[in-house]
Coordinates of C-alpha atoms and ligand atoms in Angstrom, one line a residue:
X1 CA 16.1 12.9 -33.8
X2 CA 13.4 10.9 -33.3
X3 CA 13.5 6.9 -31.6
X4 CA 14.2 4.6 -33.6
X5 CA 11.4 2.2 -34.5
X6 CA 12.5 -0.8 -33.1
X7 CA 12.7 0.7 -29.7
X8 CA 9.3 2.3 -29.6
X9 CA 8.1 -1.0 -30.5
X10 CA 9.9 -2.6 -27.6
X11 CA 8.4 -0.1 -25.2
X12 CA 5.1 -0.8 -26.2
X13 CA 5.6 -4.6 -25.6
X14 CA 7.3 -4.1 -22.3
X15 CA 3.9 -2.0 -21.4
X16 CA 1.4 -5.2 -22.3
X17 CA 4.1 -7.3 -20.0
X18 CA 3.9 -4.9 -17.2
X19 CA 0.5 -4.1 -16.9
X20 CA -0.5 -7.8 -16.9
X21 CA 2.5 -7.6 -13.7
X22 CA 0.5 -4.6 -12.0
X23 CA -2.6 -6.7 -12.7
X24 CA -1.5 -10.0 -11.1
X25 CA 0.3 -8.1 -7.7
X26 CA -3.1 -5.4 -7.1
X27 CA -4.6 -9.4 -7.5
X28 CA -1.7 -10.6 -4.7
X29 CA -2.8 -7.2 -2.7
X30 CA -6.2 -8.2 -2.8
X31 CA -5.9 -11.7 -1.3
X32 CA -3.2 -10.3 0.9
X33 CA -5.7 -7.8 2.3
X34 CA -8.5 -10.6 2.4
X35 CA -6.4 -12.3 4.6
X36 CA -5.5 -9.8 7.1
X37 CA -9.2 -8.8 7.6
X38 CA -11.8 -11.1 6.9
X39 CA -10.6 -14.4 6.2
X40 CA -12.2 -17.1 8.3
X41 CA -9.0 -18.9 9.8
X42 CA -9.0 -22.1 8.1
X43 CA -8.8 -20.3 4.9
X44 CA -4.9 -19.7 5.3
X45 CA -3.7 -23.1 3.9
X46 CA -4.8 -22.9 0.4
X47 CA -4.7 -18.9 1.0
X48 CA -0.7 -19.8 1.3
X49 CA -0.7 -21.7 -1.8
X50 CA -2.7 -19.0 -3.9
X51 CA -0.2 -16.1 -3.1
X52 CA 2.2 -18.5 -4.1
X53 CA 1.1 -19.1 -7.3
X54 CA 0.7 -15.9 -8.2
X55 CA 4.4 -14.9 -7.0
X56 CA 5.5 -17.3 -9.2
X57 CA 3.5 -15.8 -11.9
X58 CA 5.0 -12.5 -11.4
X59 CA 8.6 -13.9 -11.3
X60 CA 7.8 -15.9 -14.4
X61 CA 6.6 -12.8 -16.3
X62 CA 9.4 -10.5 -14.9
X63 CA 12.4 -13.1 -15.3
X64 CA 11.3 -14.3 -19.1
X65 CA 14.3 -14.3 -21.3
X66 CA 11.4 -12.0 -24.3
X67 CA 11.4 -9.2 -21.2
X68 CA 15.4 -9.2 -21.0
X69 CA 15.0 -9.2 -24.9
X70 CA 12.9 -6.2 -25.1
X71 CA 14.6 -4.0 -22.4
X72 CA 17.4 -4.5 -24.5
X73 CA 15.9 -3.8 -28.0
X74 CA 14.8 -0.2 -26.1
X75 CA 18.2 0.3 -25.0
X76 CA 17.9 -0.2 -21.7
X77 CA 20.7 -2.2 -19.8
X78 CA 22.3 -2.4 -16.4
X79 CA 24.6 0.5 -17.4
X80 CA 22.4 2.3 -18.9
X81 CA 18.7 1.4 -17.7
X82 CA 16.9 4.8 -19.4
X83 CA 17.5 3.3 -22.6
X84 CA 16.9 5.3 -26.3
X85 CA 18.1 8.4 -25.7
X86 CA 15.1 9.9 -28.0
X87 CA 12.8 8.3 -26.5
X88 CA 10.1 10.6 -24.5
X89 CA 11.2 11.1 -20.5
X90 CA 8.3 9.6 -19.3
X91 CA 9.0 5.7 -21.5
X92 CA 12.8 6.3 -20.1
X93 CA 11.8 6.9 -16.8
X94 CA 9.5 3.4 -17.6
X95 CA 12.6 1.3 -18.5
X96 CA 14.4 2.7 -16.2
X97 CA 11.5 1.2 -13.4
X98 CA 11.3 -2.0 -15.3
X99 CA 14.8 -2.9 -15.4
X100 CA 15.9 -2.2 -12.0
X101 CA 13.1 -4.7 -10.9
X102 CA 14.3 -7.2 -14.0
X103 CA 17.7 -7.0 -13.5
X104 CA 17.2 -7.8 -9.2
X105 CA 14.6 -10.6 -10.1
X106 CA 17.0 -12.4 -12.8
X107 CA 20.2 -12.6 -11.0
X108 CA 18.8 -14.4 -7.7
X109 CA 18.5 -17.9 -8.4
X110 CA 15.2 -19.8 -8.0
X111 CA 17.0 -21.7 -5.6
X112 CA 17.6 -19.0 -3.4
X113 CA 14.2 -17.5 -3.8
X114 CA 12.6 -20.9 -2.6
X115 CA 15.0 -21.3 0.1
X116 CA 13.8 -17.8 1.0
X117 CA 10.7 -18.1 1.0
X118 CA 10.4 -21.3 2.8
X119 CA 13.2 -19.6 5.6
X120 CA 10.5 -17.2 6.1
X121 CA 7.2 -18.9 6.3
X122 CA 8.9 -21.2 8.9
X123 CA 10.8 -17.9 11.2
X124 CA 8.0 -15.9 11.5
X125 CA 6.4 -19.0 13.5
X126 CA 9.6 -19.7 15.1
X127 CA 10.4 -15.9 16.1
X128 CA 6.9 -15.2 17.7
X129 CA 7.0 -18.0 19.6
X130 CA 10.5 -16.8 20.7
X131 CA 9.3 -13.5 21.5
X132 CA 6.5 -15.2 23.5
X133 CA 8.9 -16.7 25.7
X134 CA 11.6 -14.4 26.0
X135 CA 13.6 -17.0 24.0
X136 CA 16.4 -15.4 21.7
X137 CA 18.2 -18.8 21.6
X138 CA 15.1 -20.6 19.8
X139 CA 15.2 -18.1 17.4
X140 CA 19.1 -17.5 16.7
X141 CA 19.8 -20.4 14.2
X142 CA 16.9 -19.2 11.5
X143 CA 18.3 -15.5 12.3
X144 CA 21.7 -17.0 11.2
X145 CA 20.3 -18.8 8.4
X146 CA 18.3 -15.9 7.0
X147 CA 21.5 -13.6 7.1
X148 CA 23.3 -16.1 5.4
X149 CA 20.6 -15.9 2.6
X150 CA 20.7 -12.1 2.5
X151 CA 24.2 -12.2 2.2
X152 CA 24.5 -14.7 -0.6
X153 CA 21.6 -12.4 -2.1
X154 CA 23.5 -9.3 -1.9
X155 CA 26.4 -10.8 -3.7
X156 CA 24.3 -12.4 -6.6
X157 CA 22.6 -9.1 -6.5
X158 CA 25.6 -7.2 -6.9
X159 CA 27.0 -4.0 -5.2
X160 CA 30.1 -1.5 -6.1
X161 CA 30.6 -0.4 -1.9
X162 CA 29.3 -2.6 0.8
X163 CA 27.0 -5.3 0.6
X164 CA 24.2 -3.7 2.3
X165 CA 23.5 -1.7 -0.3
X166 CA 21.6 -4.2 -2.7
X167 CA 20.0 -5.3 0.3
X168 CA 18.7 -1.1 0.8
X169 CA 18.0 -1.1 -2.6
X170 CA 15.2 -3.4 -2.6
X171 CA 13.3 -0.8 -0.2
X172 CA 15.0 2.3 -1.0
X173 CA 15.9 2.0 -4.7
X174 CA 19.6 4.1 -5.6
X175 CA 20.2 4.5 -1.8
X176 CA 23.3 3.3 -0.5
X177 CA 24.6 2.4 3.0
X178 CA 27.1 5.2 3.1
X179 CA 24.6 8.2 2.3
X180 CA 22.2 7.0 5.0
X181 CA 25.5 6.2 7.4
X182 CA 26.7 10.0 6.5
X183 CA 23.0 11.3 7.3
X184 CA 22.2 9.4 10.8
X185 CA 25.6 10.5 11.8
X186 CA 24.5 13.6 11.9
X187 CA 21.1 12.9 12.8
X188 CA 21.9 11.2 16.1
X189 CA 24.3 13.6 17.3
X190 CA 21.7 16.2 16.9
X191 CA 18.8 14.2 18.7
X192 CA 20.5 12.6 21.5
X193 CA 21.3 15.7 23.2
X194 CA 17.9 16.9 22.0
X195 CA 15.9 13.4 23.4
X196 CA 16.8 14.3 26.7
X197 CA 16.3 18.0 26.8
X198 CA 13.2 17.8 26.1
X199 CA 12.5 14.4 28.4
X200 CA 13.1 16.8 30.9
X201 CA 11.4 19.8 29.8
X202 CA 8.3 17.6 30.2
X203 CA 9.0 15.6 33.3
X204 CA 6.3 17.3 35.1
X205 CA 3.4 17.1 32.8
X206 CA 0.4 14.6 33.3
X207 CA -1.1 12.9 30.5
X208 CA -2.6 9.9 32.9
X209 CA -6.1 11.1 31.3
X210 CA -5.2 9.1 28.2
X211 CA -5.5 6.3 29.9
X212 CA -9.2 5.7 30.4
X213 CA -12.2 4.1 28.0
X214 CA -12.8 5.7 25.1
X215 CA -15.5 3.6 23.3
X216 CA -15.2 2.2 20.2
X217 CA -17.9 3.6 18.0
X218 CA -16.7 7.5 19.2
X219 CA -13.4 6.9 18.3
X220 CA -14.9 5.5 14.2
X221 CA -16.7 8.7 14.1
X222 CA -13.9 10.7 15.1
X223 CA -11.4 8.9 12.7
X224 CA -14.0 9.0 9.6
X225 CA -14.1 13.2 10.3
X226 CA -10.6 13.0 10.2
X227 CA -10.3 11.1 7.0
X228 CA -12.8 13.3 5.5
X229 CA -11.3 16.4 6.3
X230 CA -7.8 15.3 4.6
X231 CA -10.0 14.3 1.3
X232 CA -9.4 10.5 1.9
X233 CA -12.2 9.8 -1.3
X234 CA -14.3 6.6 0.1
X235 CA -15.3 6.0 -3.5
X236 CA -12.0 4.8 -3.8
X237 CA -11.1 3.3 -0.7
X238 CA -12.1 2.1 2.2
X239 CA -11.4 2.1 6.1
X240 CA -11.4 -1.9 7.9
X241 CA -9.7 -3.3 10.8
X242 CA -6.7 -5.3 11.1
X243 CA -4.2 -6.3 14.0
X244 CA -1.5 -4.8 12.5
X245 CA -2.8 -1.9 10.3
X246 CA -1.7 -1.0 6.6
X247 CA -2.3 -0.1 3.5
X248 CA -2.7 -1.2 0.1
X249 CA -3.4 -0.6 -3.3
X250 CA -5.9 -3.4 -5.1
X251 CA -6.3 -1.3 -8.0
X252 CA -5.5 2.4 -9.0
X253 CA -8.9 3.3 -7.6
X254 CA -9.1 1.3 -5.2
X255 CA -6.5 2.2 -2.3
X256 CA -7.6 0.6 0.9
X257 CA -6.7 1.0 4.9
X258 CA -7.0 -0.8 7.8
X259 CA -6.3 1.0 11.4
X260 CA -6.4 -0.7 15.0
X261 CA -9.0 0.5 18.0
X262 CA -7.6 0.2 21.8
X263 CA -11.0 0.8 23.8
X264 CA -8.2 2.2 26.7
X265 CA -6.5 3.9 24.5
X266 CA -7.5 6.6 21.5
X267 CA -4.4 7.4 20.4
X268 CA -3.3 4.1 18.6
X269 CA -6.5 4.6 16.6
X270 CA -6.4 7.8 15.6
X271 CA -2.6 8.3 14.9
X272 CA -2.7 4.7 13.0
X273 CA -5.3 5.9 10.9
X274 CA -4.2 9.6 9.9
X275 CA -0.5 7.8 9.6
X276 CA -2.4 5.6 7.0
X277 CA -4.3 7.7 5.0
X278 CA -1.2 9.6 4.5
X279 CA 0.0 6.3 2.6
X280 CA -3.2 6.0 0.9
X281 CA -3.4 9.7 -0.2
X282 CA -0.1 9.0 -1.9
X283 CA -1.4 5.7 -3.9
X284 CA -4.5 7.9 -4.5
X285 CA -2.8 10.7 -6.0
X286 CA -0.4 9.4 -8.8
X287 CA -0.8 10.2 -12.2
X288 CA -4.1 8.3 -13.7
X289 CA -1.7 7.9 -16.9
X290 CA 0.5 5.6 -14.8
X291 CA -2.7 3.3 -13.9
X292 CA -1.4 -0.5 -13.8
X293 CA 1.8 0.1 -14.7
X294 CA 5.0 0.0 -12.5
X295 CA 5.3 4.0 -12.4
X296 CA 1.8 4.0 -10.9
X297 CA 3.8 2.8 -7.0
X298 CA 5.3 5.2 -5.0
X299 CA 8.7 5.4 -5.4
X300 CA 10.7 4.5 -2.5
X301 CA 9.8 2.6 1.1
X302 CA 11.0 5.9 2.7
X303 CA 9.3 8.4 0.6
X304 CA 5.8 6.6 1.0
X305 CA 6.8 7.0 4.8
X306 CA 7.5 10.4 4.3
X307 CA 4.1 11.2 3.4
X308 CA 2.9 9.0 6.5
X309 CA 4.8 10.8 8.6
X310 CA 3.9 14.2 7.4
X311 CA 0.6 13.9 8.3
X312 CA 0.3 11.9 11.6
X313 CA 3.3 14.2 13.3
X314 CA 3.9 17.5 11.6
X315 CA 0.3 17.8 10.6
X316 CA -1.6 15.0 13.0
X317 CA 0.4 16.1 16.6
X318 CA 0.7 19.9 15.6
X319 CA -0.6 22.6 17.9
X320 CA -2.9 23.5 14.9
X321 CA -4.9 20.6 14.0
X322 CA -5.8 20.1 17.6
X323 CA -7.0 23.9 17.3
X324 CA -9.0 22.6 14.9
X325 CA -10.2 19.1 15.9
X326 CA -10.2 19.1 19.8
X327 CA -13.5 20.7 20.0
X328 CA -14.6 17.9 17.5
X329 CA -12.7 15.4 19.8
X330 CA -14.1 16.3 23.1
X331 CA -17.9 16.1 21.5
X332 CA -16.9 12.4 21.0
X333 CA -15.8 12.2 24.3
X334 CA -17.6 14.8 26.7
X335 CA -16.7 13.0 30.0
X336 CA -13.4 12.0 29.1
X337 CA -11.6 15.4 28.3
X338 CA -14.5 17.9 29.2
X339 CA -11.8 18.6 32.0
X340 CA -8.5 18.8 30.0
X341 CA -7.7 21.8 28.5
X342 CA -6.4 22.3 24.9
X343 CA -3.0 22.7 25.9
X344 CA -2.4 19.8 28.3
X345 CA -4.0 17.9 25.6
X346 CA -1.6 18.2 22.9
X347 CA 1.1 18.5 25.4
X348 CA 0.2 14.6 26.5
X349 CA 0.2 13.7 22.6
X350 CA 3.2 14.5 22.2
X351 CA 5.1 13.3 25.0
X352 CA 8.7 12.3 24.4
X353 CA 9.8 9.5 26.5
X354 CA 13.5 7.4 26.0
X355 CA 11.6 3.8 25.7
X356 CA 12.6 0.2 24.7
X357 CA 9.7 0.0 22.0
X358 CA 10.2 0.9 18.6
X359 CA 6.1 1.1 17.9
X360 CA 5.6 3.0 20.7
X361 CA 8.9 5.5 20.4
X362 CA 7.9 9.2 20.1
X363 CA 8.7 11.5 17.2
X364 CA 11.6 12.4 18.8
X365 CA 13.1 9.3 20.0
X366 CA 11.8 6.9 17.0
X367 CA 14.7 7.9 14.9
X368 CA 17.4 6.9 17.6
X369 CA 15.8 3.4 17.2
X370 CA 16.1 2.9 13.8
X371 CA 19.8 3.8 13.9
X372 CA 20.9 1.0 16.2
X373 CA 19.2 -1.6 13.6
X374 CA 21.5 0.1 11.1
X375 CA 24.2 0.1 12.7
X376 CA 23.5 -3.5 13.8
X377 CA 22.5 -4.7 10.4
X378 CA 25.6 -3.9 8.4
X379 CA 27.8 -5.2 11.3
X380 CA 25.9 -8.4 10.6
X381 CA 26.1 -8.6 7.0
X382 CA 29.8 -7.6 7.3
X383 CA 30.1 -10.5 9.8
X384 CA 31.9 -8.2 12.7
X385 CA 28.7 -8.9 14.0
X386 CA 27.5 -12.4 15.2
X387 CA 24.1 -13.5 15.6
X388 CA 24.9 -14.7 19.1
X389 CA 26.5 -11.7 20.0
X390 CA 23.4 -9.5 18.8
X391 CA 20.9 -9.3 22.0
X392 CA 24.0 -8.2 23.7
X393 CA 25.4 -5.2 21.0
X394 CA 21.4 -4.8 21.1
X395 CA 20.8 -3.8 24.2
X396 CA 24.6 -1.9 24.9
X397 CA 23.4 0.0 21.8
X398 CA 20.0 1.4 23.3
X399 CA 22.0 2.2 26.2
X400 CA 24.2 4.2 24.4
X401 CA 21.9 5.6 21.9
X402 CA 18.6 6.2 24.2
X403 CA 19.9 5.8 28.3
X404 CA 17.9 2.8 28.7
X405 CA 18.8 -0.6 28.9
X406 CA 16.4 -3.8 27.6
X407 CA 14.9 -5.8 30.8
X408 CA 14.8 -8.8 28.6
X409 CA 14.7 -9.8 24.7
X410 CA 11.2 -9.8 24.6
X411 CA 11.1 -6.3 25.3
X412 CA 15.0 -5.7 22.9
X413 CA 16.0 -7.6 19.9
X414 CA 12.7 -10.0 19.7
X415 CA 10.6 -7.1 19.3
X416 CA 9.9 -6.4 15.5
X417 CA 9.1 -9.0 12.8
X418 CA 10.8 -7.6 10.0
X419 CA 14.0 -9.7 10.2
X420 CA 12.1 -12.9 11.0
X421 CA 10.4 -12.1 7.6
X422 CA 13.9 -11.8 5.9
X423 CA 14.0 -7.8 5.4
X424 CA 17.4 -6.5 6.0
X425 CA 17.8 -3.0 5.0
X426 CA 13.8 -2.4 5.4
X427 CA 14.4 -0.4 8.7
X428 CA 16.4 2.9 7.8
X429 CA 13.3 3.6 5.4
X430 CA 11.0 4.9 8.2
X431 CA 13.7 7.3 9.3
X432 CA 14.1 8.4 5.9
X433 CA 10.8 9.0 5.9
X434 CA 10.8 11.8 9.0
X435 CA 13.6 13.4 7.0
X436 CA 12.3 13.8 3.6
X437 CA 8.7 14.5 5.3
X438 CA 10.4 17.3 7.4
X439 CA 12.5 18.7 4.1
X440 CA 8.9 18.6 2.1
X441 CA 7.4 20.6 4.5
X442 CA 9.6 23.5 4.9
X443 CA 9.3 23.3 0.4
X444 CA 5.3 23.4 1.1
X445 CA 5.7 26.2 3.5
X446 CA 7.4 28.3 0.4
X447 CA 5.1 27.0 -2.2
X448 CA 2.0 27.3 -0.4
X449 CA 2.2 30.0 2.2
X450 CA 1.0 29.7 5.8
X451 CA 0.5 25.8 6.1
X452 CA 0.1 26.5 10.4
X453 CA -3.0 28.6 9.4
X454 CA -4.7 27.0 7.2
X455 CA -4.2 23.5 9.4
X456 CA -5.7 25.6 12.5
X457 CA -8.6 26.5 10.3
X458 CA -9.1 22.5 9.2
X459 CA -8.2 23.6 5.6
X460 CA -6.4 20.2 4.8
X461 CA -7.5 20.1 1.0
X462 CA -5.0 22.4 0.1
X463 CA -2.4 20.4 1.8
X464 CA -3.3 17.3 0.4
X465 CA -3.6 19.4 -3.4
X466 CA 0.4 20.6 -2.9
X467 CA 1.4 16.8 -2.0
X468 CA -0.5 15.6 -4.7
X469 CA 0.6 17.7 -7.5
X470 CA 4.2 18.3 -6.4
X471 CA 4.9 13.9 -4.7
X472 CA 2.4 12.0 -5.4
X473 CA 1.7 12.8 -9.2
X474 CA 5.1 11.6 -10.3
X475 CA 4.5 7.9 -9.2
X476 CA 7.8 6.1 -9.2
X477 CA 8.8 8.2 -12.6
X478 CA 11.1 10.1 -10.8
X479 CA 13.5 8.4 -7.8
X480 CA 13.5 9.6 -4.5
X481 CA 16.8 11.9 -4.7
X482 CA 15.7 13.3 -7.9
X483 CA 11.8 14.0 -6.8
X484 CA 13.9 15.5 -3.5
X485 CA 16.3 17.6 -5.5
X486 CA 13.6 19.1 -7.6
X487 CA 10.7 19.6 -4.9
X488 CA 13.2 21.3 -2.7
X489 CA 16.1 22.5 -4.6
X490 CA 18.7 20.5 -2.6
X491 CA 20.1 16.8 -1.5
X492 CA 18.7 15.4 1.7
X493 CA 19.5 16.9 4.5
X494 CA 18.7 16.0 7.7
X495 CA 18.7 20.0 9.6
X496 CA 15.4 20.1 8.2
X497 CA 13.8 17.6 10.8
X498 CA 16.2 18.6 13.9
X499 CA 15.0 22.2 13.2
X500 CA 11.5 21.1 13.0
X501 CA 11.6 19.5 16.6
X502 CA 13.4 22.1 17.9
X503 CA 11.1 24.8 17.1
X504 CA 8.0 22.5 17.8
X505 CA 9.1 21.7 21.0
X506 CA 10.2 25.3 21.6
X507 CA 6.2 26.4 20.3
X508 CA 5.1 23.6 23.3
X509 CA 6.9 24.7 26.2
X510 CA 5.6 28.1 26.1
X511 CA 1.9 26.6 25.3
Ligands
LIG601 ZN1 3.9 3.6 7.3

């Protein structure tokens, strides 16, 4: 049978409406990026009130009663978001996109959006100045009030288990709080044990050479060979600096990144910037047919992480690559590592260490962190949490979870913005990221044959080709379970990064 008329028509519609969308937030991404790079300081005020205009834009265009109209003319409703059964995959797979961001955008009220928004803009001044001072107490009443607004959101929003799970959903769309509980469950009671094995497998080793200058311009060079050798396209992107670096797409060819340079310390640079580039390679490498249209994103917070993560730890901190690129490293840097051999050297990079930063957490380690702000966050939004009570469940938690206890707030639950900027449910993202990036692997291994090799001879091209053609072409067309399901044949599963560590770590004791 083929569609009927009237919904092919409605498709095509909701297309013109969507790619005027994509056009006004790659516009949003520009200023955004603008901003965090080469705006002169005084430009923020009306800078504030331009992103804000164009918000409202979006919402307008998303939120008009002709889109609710059209979704359903095409079938597609809450129930049933794929819409027309006869219609081809890929338009399904377009509703199905659409909606879930209609259907969120309509039911929040443009009261609590504005009460949002200002909450925010006024916390984020409020928190750093908290964390400045080592002042949780200054902070604690917007904390409260911006729970409060995530709570009232997840109830207009909707949810059939526990609350948290419209809050996930805005990061990690069709996740829900008890999958990710189930998973870190058995995450963390593999990697505790595993933390401090290896803690102690590497008490002795000396990576104090890190430590020293490491000029700028050498470590730009470096970076740039780095960049090149993963087929970061420059024609299509570009490489800037920013306090706190990201990524972003301005336009489907046009996929931008920013990294950080420590004069005293490489590795920030270096690890920032392949960690990056893994983002952009993502953006870079979705289907051209999805070009300004809501299927040209990547399709979950934890999957663009995935592909992150891949390459700065499995790829970026393997034995092989540094194989490859210490030789290139130590030309940069003749007086700095002439003296350190190969082996100490990646040893040092990949030090695991229990310690109170999240940013700074190792590969092993970082997962453990992200688990006590899940934890902690549904405790909150389920209220057997209190805001006042939160530095100390905090800092009992890191105790429990890592064996090291928070000198101060500053250093425990003042330390990351994202709650100041009203994201709850943004966090288990990045650890969903080291576990899909770890189960894609082990599928690339199988598909492609010999990854290790062809990383120790710098062949990252093919690498980048399998990502690309097997998660990055589908864009947000499929979701994250079903892009997992048919890359790898299975559900998520979190053996795959546990056995990963384990065998890594094994491969570096005996280096
Ligand atoms: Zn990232």
């Amino acid at each position: 049978m083929a569609p009927q008329k009237s919904s092919t028509d409605a498709v095509n519609r909701l297309h013109e409406i969507d790619r005027e969308i994509n056009l006004l937030n790659h516009t949003t991404a520009l200023l955004n990026w603008d901003q965090e790079t080469v705006m002169p300081r005084q430009g923020a005020d009306e800078r504030a009130r331009q992103l804000e205009l164009l918000e409202g834009l979006v919402h307008d265009r998303l939120t008009d009663a002709r889109t609710g109209e059209l979704l359903e003319a095409a079938g597609s409703t809450e129930e049933q978001p794929l819409g027309d059964p006869e219609l081809p995959a890929e338009e399904r797979a377009f509703l199905r996109a659409l909606r879930r961001h209609y259907g969120r955008a309509v039911k929040l009220p443009k009261r609590l959006v504005t009460d949002f928004a200002r909450e925010i803009s006024t916390s984020q001044h409020v928190w750093a100045e908290a964390r400045e001072n080592n002042d949780f107490s200054s902070f604690a009443p917007n904390l409260k009030r911006l729970l409060e607004l995530n709570i009232e959101k997840a109830s207009a929003i909707g949810y059939a288990d526990h609350p948290y799970d419209a809050l996930l959903d805005e990061f990690e769309p069709w996740m829900t709080a008890r999958k990710v509980g189930s998973v870190f469950a058995d995450l963390r009671e593999k990697l505790v044990p595993l933390a401090e094995r290896i803690a102690e497998q590497q008490r002795e080793d000396n990576d104090a050479f890190l430590r020293q200058s490491f000029p700028v311009e050498q470590q730009e060079r470096f970076g740039k060979q780095v960049l090149e050798a993963m087929g970061y396209d420059f024609s299509r992107g570009r490489l800037d600096v920013s306090t706190h670096p990201f990524t972003t797409a301005v336009g489907g060819d046009d996929v931008r990144i920013t990294t950080r340079y420590n004069p005293d310390y490489f590795q920030t640079s270096i690890f920032g910037t392949i960690h990056e580039a893994g983002h952009a390679l993502y953006e870079m490498g979705i289907d051209p047919r999805f070009k300004e249209s809501v299927l040209g994103e990547g399709t979950s917070l934890g999957v663009h992480e995935s592909q992150s993560r891949l390459w700065e730890n499995m790829i970026g901190r393997s034995i092989s690559f540094w194989r490859h690129f210490y030789p290139q490293l130590r030309s940069h840097f003749p007086e700095q590592l002439g003296e350190v051999p190969p082996s100490q050297f990646i040893k040092a990079v990949n030090r695991v260490r229990p310690s109170l930063i999240r940013i700074d957490a190792d590969e092993v380690t970082y997962s453990l962190h992200i688990i006590l702000r899940f934890e902690l966050e549904q405790a909150l939004v389920t209220g057997d949490l209190s805001v006042r009570e939160l530095p100390e469940a905090w800092n009992d938690g890191m105790e429990r979870l890592l064996g090291v206890r928070p000198d101060s707030d500053q250093n425990g639950v003042l330390q990351d913005i994202h709650w100041a900027m009203g994201a709850i449910g943004y966090f288990p993202t990045y650890a969903l990221g080291n576990l899909y990036g770890a189960q894609f692997y082990r599928a690339m291994e199988r598909g492609l044959g010999d990854v290790d090799g062809r990383v120790a001879r710098g062949e990252l091209s093919a690498i980048r080709e399998w990502l690309g053609e097997h998660i990055h072409r589908p864009g947000s067309s499929k979701t994250a379970a079903e892009l997992l399901r048919e890359v790898t044949g299975e559900e998520l599963n979190p053996a795959y990064f546990t056995e990963y560590l384990e065998e890594k770590f094994r491969l570096l004791k005996e280096l």
